[in-house]
Short mmCIF file of C-alpha atoms and ligand atoms in Angstrom, two decimals:
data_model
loop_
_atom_site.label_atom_id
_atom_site.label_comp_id
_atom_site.label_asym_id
_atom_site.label_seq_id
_atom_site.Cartn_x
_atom_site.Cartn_y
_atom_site.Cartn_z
CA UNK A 1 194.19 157.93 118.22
CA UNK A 2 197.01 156.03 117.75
CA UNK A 3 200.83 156.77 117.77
CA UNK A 4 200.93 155.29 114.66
CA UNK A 5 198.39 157.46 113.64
CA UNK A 6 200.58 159.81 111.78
CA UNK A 7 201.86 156.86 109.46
CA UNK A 8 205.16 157.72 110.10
CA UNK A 9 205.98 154.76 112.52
CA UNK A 10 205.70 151.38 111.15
CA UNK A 11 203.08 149.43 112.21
CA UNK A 12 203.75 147.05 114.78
CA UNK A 13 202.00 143.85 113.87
CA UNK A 14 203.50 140.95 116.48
CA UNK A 15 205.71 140.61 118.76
CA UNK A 16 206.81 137.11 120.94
CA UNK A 17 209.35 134.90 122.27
CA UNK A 18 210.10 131.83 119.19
CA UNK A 19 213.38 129.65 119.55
CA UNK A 20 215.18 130.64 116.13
CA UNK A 21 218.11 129.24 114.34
CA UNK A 22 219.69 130.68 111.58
CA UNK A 23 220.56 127.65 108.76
CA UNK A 24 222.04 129.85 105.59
CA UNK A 25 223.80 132.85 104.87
CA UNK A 26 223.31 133.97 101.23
CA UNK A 27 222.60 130.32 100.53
CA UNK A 28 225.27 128.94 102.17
CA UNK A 29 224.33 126.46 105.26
CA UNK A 30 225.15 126.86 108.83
CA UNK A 31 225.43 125.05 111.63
CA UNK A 32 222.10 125.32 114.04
CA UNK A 33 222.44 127.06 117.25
CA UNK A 34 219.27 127.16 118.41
CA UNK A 35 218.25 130.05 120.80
CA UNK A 36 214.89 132.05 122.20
CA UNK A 37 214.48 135.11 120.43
CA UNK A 38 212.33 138.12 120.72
CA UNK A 39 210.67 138.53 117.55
CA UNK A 40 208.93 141.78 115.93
CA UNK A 41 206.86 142.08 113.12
CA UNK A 42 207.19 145.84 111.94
CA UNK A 43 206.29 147.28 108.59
CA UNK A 44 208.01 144.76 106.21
CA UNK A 45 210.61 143.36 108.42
CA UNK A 46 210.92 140.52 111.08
CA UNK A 47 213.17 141.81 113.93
CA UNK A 48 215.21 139.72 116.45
CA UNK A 49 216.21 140.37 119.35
CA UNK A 50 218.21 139.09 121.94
CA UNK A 51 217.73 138.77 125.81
CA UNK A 52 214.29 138.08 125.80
CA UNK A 53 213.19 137.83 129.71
CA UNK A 54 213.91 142.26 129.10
CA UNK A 55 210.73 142.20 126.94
CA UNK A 56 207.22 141.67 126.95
CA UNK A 57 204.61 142.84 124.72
CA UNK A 58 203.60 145.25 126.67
CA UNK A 59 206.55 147.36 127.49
CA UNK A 60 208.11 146.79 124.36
CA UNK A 61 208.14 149.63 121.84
CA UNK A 62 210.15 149.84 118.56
CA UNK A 63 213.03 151.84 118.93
CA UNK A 64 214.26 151.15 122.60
CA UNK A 65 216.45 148.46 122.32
CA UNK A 66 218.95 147.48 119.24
CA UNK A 67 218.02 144.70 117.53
CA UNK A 68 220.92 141.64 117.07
CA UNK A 69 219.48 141.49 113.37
CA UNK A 70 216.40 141.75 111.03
CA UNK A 71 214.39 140.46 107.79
CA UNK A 72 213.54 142.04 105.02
CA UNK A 73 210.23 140.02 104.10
CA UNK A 74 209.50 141.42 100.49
CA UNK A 75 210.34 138.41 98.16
CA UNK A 76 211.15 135.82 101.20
CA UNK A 77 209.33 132.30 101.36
CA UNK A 78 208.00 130.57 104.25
CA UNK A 79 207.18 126.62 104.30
CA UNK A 80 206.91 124.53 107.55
CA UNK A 81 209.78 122.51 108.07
CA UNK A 82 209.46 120.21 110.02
CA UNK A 83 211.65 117.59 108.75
CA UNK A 84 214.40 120.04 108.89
CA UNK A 85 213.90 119.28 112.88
CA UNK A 86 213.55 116.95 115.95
CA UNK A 87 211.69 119.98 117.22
CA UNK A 88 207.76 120.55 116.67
CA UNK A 89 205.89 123.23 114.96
CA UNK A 90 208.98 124.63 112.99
CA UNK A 91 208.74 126.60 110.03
CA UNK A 92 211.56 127.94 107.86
CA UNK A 93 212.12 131.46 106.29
CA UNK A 94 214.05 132.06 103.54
CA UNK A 95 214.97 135.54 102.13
CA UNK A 96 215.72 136.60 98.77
CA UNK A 97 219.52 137.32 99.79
CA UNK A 98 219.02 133.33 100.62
CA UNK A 99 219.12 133.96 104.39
CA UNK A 100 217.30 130.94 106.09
CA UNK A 101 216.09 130.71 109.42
CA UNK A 102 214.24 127.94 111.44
CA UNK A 103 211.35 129.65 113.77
CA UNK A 104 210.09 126.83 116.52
CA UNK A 105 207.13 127.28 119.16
CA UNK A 106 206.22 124.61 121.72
CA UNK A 107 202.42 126.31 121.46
CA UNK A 108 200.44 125.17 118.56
CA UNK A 109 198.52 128.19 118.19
CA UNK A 110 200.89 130.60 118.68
CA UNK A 111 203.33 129.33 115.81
CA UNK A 112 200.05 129.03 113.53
CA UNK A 113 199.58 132.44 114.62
CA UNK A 114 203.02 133.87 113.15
CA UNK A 115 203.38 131.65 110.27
CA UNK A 116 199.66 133.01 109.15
CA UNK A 117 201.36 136.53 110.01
CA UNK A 118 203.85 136.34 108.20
CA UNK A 119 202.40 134.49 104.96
CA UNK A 120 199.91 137.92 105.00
CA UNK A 121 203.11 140.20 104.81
CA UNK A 122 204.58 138.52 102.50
CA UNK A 123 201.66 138.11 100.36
CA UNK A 124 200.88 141.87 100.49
CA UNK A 125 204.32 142.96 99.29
CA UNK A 126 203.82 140.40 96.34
CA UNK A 127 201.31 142.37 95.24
CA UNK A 128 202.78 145.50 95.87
O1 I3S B 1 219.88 119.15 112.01
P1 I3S B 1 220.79 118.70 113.12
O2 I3S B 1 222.24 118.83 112.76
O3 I3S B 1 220.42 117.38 113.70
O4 I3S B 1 220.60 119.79 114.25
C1 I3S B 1 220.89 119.58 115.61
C2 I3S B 1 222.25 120.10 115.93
O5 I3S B 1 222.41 121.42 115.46
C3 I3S B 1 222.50 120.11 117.42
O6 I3S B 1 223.73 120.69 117.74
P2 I3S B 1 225.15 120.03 117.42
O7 I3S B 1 225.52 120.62 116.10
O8 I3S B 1 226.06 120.49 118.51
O9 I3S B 1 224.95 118.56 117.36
C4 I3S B 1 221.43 120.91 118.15
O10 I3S B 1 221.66 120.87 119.53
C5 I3S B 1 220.07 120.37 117.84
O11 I3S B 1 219.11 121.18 118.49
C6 I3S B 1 219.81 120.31 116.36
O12 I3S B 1 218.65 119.60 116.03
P3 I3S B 1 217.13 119.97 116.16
O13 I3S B 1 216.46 118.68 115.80
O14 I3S B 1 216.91 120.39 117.57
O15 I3S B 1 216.78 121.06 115.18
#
């Protein structure tokens, strides 16, 4: 069985290295500062964290490092966005608090792979 088998640990969905760039803060814009990021998918939140050659998806486990921040997904919106960037394969994520973030991939498939992800969690807690 697994440890999550209990249901008391949040189920960990994904986890990966995506260049991210936070663009508003309660609907106010930023200025981009793009950076790699470890991103989680756990439960209902997207997780970031920093210092990314520490992790792989292997070793890491929930819990045994402190994330630099994290989304709560119920209510957000995703859309690609790639006009919002020189870069390819960028989608943007904005939260109900009006957060917005810019998540980038150079692979194809893997930032098809989150954005499909991440649609699914967001689509489940719209029907919750
Ligand atoms: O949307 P922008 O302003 O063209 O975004 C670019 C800038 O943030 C730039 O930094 P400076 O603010 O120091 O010029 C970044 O280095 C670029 O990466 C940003 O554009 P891309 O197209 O990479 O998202």
């Amino acid at each position: 069985s697994s440890p999550d088998s209990d249901g008391c640990t949040p189920e960990l969905e994904k986890a990966g290295l995506l260049n991210k760039t936070k663009i508003a803060e309660g609907g106010r814009k930023l200025r981009k500062n793009w950076s790699p990021s470890w991103v989680v998918l756990v439960g209902n939140s997207l997780v970031f964290f920093k210092d990314p050659k520490s992790y792989t998806p292997s070793t890491w486990k929930p819990g045994n490092s402190r994330p630099e921040s994290s989304v709560d997904l119920r209510g957000a919106q995703l859309h690609w966005a790639n006009e919002l960037s020189s870069k390819k394969n960028v989608f943007k994520l904005r939260t109900i608090t009006g957060n917005e973030f810019l998540l980038q991939s150079e692979t194809d498939s893997l930032i098809k792979e989150w954005y499909s992800t991440i649609q699914n969690v967001i689509e489940r807690l719209d029907r919750e």
